Tab-separated table of C-alpha atoms in Angstrom:
chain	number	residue	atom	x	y	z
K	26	UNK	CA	14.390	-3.615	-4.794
K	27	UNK	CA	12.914	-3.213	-8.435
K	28	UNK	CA	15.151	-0.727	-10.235
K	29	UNK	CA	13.696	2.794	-9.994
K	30	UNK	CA	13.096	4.413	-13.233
K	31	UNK	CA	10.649	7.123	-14.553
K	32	UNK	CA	9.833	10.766	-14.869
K	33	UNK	CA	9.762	13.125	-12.073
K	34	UNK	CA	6.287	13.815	-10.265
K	35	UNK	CA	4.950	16.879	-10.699
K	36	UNK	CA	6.629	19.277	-8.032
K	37	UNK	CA	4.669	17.685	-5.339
K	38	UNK	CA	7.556	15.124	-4.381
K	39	UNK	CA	10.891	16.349	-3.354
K	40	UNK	CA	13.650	15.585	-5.223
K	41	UNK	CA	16.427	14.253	-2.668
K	42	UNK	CA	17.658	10.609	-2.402
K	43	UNK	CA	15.412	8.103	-0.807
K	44	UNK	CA	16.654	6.005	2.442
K	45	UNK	CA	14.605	2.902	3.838
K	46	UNK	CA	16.865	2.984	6.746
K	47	UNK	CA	15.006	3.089	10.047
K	48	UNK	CA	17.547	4.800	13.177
K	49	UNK	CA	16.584	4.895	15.918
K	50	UNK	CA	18.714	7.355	17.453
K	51	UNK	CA	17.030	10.804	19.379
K	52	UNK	CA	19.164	13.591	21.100
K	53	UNK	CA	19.580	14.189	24.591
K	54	UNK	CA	16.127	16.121	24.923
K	55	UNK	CA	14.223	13.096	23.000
K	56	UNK	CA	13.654	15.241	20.136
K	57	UNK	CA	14.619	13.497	16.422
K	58	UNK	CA	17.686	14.448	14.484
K	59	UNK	CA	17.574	15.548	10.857
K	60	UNK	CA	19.069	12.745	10.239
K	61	UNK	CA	16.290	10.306	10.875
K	62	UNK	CA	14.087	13.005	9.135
K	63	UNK	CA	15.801	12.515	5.947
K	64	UNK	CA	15.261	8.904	6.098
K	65	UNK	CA	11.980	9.479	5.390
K	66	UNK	CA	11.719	12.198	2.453
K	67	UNK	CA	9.904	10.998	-0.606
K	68	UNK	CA	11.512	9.862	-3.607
K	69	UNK	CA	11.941	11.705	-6.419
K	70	UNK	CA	10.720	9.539	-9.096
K	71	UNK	CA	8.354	6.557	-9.512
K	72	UNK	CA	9.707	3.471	-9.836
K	73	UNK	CA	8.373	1.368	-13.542
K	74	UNK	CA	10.144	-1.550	-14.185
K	75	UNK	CA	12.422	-1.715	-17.376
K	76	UNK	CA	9.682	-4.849	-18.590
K	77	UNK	CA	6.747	-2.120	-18.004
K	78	UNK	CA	8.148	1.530	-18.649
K	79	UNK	CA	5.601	4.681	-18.414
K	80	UNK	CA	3.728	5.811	-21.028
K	81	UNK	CA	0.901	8.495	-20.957
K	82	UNK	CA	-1.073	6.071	-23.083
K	83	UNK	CA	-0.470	3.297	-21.021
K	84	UNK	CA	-1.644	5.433	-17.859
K	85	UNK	CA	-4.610	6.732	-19.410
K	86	UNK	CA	-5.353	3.082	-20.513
K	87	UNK	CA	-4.941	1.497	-17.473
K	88	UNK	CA	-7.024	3.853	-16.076
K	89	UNK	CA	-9.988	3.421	-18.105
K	90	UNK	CA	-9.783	-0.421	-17.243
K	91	UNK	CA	-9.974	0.023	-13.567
K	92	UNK	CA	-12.876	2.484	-13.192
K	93	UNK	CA	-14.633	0.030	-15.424
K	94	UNK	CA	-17.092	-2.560	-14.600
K	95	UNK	CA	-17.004	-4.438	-17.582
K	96	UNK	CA	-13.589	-6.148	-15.973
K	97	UNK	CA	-16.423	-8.142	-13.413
K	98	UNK	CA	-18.518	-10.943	-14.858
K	99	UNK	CA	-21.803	-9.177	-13.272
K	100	UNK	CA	-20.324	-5.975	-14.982
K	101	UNK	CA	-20.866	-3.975	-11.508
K	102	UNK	CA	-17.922	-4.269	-10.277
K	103	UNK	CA	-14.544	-2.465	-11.001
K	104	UNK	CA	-11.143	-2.098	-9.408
K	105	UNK	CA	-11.902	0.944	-8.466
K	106	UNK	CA	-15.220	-0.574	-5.724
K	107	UNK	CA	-12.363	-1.986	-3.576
K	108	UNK	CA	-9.548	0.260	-4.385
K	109	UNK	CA	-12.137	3.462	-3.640
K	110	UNK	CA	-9.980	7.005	-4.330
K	111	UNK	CA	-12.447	8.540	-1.722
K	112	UNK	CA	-11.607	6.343	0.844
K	113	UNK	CA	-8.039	6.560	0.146
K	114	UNK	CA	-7.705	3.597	-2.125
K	115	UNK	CA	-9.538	0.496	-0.139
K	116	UNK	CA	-12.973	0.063	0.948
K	117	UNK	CA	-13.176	1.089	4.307
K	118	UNK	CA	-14.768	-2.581	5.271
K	119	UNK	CA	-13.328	-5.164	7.895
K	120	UNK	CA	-12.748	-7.883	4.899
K	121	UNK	CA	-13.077	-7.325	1.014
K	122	UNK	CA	-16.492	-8.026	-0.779
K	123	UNK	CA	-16.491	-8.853	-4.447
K	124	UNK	CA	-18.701	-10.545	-6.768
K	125	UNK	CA	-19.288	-12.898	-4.093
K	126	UNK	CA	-21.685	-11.308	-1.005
K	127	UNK	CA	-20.292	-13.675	1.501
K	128	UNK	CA	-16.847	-11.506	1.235
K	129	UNK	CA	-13.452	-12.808	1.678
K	130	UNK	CA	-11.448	-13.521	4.076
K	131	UNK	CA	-8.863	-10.446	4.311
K	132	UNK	CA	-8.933	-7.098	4.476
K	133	UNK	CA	-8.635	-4.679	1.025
K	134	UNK	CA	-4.652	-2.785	0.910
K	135	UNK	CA	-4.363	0.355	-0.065
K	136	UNK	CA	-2.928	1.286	-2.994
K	137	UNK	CA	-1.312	4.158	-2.091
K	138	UNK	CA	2.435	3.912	-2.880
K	139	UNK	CA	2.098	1.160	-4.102
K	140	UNK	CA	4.830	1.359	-7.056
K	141	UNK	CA	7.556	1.000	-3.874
K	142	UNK	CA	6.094	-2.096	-3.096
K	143	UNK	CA	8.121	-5.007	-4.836
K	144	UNK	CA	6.096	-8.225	-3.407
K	145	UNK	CA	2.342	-7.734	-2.941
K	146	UNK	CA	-0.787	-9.552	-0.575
K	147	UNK	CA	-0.961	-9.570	2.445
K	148	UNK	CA	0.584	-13.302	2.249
K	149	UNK	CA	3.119	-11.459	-0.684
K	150	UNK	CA	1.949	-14.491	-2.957
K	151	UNK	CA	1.760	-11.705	-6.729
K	152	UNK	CA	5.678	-11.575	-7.370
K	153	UNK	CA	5.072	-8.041	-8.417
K	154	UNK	CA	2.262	-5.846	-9.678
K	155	UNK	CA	1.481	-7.414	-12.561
K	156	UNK	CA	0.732	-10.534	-11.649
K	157	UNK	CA	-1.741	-8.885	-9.536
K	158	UNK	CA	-4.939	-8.219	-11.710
K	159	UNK	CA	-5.833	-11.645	-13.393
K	160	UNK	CA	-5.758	-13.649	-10.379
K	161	UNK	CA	-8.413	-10.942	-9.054
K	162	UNK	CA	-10.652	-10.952	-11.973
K	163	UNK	CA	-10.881	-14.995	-12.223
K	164	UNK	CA	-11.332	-15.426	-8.523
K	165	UNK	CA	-14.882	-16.315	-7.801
K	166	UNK	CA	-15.495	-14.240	-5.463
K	167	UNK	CA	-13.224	-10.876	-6.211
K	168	UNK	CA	-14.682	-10.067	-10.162
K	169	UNK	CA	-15.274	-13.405	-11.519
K	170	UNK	CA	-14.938	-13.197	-14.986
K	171	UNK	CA	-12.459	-15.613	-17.449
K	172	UNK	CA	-9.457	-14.661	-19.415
K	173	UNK	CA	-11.688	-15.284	-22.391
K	174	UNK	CA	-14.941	-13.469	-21.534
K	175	UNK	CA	-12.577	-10.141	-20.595
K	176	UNK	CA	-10.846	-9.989	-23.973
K	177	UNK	CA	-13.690	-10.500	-25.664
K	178	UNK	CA	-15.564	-7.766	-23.959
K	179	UNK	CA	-12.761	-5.516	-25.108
K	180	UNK	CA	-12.239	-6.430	-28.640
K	181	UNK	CA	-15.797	-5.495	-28.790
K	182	UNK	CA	-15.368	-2.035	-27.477
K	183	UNK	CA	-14.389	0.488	-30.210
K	184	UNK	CA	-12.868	2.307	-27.662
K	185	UNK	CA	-10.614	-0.018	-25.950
K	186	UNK	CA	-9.351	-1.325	-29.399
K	187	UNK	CA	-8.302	2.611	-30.006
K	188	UNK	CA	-7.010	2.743	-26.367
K	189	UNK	CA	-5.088	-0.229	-26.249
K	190	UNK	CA	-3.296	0.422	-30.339
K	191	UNK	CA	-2.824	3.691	-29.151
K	192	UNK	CA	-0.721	2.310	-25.861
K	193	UNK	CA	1.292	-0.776	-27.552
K	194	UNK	CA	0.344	-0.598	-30.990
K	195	UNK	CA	-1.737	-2.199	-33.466
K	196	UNK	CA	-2.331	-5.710	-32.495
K	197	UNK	CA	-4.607	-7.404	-29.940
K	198	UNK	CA	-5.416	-6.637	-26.978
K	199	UNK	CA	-3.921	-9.395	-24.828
K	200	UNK	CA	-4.364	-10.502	-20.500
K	201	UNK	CA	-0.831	-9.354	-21.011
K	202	UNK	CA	-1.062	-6.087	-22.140
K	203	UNK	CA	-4.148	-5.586	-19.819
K	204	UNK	CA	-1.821	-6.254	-17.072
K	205	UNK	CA	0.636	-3.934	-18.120
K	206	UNK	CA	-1.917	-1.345	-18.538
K	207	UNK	CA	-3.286	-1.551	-14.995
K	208	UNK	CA	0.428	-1.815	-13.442
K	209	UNK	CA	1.288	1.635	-14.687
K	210	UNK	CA	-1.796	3.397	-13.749
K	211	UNK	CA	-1.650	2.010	-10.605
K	212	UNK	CA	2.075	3.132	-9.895
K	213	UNK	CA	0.790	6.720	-10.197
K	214	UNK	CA	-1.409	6.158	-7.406
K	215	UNK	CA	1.204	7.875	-4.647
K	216	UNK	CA	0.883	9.982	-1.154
K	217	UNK	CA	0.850	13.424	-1.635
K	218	UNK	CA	2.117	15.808	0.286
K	219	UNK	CA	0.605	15.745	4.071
K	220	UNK	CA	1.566	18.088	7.279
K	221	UNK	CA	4.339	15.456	8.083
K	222	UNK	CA	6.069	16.345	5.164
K	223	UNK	CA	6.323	19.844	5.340
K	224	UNK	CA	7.956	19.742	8.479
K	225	UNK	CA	10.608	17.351	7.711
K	226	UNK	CA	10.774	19.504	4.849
K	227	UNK	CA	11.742	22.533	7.155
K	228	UNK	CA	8.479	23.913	8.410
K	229	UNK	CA	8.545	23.873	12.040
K	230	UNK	CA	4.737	24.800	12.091
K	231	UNK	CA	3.644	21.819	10.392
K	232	UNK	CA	3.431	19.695	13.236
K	233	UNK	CA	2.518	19.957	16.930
K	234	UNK	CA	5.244	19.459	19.673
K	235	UNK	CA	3.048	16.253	20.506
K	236	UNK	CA	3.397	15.153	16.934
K	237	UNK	CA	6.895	15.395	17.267
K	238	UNK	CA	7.172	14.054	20.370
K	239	UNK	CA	5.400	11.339	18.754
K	240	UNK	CA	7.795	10.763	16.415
K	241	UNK	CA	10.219	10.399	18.528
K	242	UNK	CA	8.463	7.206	20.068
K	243	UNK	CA	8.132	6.175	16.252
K	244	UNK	CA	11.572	5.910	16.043
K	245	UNK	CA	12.585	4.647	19.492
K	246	UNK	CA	10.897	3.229	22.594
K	247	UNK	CA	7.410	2.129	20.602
K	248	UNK	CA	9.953	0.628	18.299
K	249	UNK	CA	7.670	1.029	15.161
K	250	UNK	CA	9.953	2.299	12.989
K	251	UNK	CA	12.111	-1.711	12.771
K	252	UNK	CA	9.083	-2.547	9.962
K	253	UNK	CA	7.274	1.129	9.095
K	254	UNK	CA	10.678	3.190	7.795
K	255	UNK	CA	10.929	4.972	4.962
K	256	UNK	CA	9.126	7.413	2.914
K	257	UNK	CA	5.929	5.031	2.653
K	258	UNK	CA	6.325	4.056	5.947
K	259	UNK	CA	6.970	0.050	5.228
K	260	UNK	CA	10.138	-2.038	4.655
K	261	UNK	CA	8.238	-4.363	2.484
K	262	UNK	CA	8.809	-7.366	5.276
K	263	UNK	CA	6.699	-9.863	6.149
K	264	UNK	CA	5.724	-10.463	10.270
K	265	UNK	CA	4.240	-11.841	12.519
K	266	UNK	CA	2.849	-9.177	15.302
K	267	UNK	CA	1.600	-12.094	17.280
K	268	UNK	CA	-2.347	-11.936	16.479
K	269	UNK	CA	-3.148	-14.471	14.150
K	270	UNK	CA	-3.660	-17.963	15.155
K	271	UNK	CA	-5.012	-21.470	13.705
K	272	UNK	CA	-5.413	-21.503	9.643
K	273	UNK	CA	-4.448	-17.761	9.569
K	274	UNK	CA	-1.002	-17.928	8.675
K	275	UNK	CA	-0.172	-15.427	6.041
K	276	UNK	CA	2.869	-15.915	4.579
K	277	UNK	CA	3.143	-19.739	5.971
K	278	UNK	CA	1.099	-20.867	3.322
K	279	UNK	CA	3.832	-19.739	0.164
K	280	UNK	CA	6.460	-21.110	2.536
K	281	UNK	CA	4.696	-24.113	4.775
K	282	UNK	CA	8.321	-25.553	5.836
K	283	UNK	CA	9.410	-22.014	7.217
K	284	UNK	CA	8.774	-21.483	10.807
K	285	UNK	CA	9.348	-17.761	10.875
K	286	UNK	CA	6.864	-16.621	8.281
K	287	UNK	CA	4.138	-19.127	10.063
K	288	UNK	CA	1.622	-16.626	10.908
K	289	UNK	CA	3.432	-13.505	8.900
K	290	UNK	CA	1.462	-10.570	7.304
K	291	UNK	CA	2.805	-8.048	4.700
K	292	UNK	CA	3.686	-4.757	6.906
K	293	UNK	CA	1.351	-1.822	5.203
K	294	UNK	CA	1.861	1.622	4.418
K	295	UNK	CA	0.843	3.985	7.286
K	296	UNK	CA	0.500	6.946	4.354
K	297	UNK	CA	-2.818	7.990	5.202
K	298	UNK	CA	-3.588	5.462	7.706
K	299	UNK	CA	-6.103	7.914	9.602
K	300	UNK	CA	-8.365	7.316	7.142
K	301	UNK	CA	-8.353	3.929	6.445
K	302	UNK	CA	-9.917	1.932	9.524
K	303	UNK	CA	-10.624	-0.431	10.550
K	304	UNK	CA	-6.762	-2.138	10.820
K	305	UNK	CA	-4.708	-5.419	10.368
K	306	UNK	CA	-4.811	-8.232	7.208
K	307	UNK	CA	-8.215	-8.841	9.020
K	308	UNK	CA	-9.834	-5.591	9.522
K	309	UNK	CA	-9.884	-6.891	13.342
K	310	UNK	CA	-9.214	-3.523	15.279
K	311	UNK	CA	-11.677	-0.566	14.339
K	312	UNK	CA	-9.181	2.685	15.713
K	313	UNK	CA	-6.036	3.461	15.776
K	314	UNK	CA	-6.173	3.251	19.532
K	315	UNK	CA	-7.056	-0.287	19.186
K	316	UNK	CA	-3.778	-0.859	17.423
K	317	UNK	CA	-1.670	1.002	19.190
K	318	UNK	CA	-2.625	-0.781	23.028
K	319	UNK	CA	-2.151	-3.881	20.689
K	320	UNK	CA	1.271	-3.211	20.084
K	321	UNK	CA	1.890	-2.041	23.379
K	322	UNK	CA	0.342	-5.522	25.553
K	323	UNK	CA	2.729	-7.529	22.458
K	324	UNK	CA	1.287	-10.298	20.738
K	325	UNK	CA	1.540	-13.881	21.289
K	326	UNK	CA	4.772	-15.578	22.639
K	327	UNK	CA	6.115	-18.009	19.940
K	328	UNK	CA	8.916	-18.919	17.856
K	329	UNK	CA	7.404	-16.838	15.005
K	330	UNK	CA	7.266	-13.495	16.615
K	331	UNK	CA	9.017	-10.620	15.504
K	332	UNK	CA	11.815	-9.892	17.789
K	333	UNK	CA	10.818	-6.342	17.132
K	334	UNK	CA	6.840	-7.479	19.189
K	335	UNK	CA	7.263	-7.162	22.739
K	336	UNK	CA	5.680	-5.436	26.032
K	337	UNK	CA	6.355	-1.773	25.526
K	338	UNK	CA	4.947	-0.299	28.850
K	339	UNK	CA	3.776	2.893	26.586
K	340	UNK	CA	2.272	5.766	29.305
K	341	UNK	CA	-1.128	7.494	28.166
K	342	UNK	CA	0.628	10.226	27.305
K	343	UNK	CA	2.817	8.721	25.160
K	344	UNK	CA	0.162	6.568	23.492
K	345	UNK	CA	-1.499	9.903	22.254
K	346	UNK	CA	1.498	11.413	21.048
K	347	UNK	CA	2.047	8.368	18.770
K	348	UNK	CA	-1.703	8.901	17.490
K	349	UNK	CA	-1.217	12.687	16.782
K	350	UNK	CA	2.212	11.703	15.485
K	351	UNK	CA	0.058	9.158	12.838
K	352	UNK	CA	-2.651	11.451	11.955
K	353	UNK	CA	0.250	13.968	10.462
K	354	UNK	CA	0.488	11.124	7.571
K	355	UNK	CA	-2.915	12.375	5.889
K	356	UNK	CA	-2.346	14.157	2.444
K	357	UNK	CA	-3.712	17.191	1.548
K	358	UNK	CA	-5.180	16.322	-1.136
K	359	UNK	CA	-8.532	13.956	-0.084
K	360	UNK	CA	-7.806	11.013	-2.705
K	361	UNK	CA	-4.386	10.727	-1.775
K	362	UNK	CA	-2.928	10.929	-5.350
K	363	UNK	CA	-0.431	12.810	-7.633
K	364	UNK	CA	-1.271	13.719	-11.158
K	365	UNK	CA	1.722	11.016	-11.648
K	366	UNK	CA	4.891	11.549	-13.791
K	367	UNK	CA	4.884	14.882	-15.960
K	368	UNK	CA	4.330	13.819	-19.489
């Protein structure tokens, strides 16, 4: 896990230790201890690596860059038309669309939390969030524009040249400074506070009993909690649900040899996952219903298979209590963001 360093969010994260431990342990009348709660209280700081610390000039920066459409060769499109804040950071499509109409083949991530995140796509081929943007831009069909053409654009823009002498100094304005820029912008994108919170938190209100009983499943017999733990609800693991089949095979393709991670898929963040059908790498399954009778018939029997992806004989009770339990994970706050680390 990338060393957490930063400045404290402003008084909309509580400040307590954070756990990615996922128990699974409920007492006698199925309810969920505090415990397991506090396994899943947010941080209190966001984590910039010591190679990229925070800056408010880096921030405000990076955040010119990726509501811009000057980063696309067409110059229409930005970060910021698949990472939409209104549609809590994705597109709301079944696969990505870029420069290229005919779309790609995978489904836009979220952003959301995404500074807790050490090894990113869905296949985890960017070895961390910097390595993210240029492979985007020069990709035909995401913004399709060259490491030339993009600095140029921005040496010729009086006020990136400010911007960027203003965040590193005077000097030029660089694909690696550009990446920097973007990284710590985008680490401010985090959950805020949502109805689940409060009641771990304390506030018995919060919640329904359903919720809660919900929950419970969460951590126990719907056994979600083995890959969706933590405050952002995701270990970070790669796995294979037993879905995907022929050429799909995620994380196979950085490690061909490996027979395990044949057919594996990054496990997302279920922070504000209400709102961001449809669901899976492949924008496949258009409710949350739809993914939940998913998990519950198990996937595919093969040697790849999470041990954690099996028959779960869920009741129709208990398959609603898991969907009221998930719609609890919706901030407040409709774009899903903080105003990042106090200044």
């Amino acid at each position: 896990m990338t060393r957490w360093t930063g400045l404290l969010i402003a008084a909309l994260l509580a400040c307590v230790p954070l756990s990615f431990s996922a128990a699974e342990e409920t007492d006698s009348s199925g309810l969920i201890s505090d415990k397991i709660k506090s396994d899943y209280q947010r941080p209190a700081k966001i984590p910039f690596p010591d190679s990229n610390p925070y800056t408010p000039a880096k921030a405000d920066l990076g955040k010119m860059l990726f509501f811009d459409p000057i980063l696309s060769g067409s110059r229409k499109i930005s970060c910021s038309s698949c990472h939409n804040p209104s549609k809590s950071w994705a597109d709301g499509l079944p696969l990505a669309v870029g420069e290229d109409p005919a779309g790609l083949k995978i489904r836009t991530p979220t952003l959301i939390d995404i500074a807790f995140v050490d090894i990113l796509g869905w296949d985890g081929k960017f070895p961390d969030l910097e390595s993210v943007a240029f492979r985007v831009f020069m990709n035909s069909q995401n913004m399709n524009i060259t490491e030339r053409e993009l600095v140029r654009r921005l040496h010729r823009a009086p006020k990136y040249v400010a911007a960027f002498n203003a965040a590193f100094g005077r000097g030029a304005i660089t694909r690696t400074r550009i990446e920097k820029a973007l990284g710590v912008y985008e680490r401010t994108i985090v959950a805020s506070e949502a109805p689940f919170d409060r009641w771990i938190a304390g506030d018995e209100t919060a919640i329904s009993a359903e919720a809660k009983r919900g929950f419970a499943l969460f951590n126990g017999k719907a056994h979600c909690s083995h890959c969706h733990s933590g405050p952002s609800f995701t270990d970070g693991s790669f796995q294979d649900i037993g879905t995907a089949t022929g050429a799909d095979i995620g994380r196979g393709r950085v490690f061909p040899t490996s027979e395990m991670l044949r057919y594996a898929f990054k496990t997302p963040t279920l922070r504000n996952v209400a709102n961001r059908a449809p669901y899976m790498h492949d924008g496949s399954i258009p409710t949350l219903e739809g993914v939940i009778e998913l998990y519950n018939k198990g996937g595919i029997d093969r040697p790849s298979r999470s041990p954690s992806i099996e028959p779960l004989a869920l009741t129709e009770t208990e398959k609603k209590a898991l969907i009221e339990f998930l719609q609890t994970l919706t901030s407040d706050s409709p774009n899903a963001r903080l105003s990042g680390p106090t200044h």
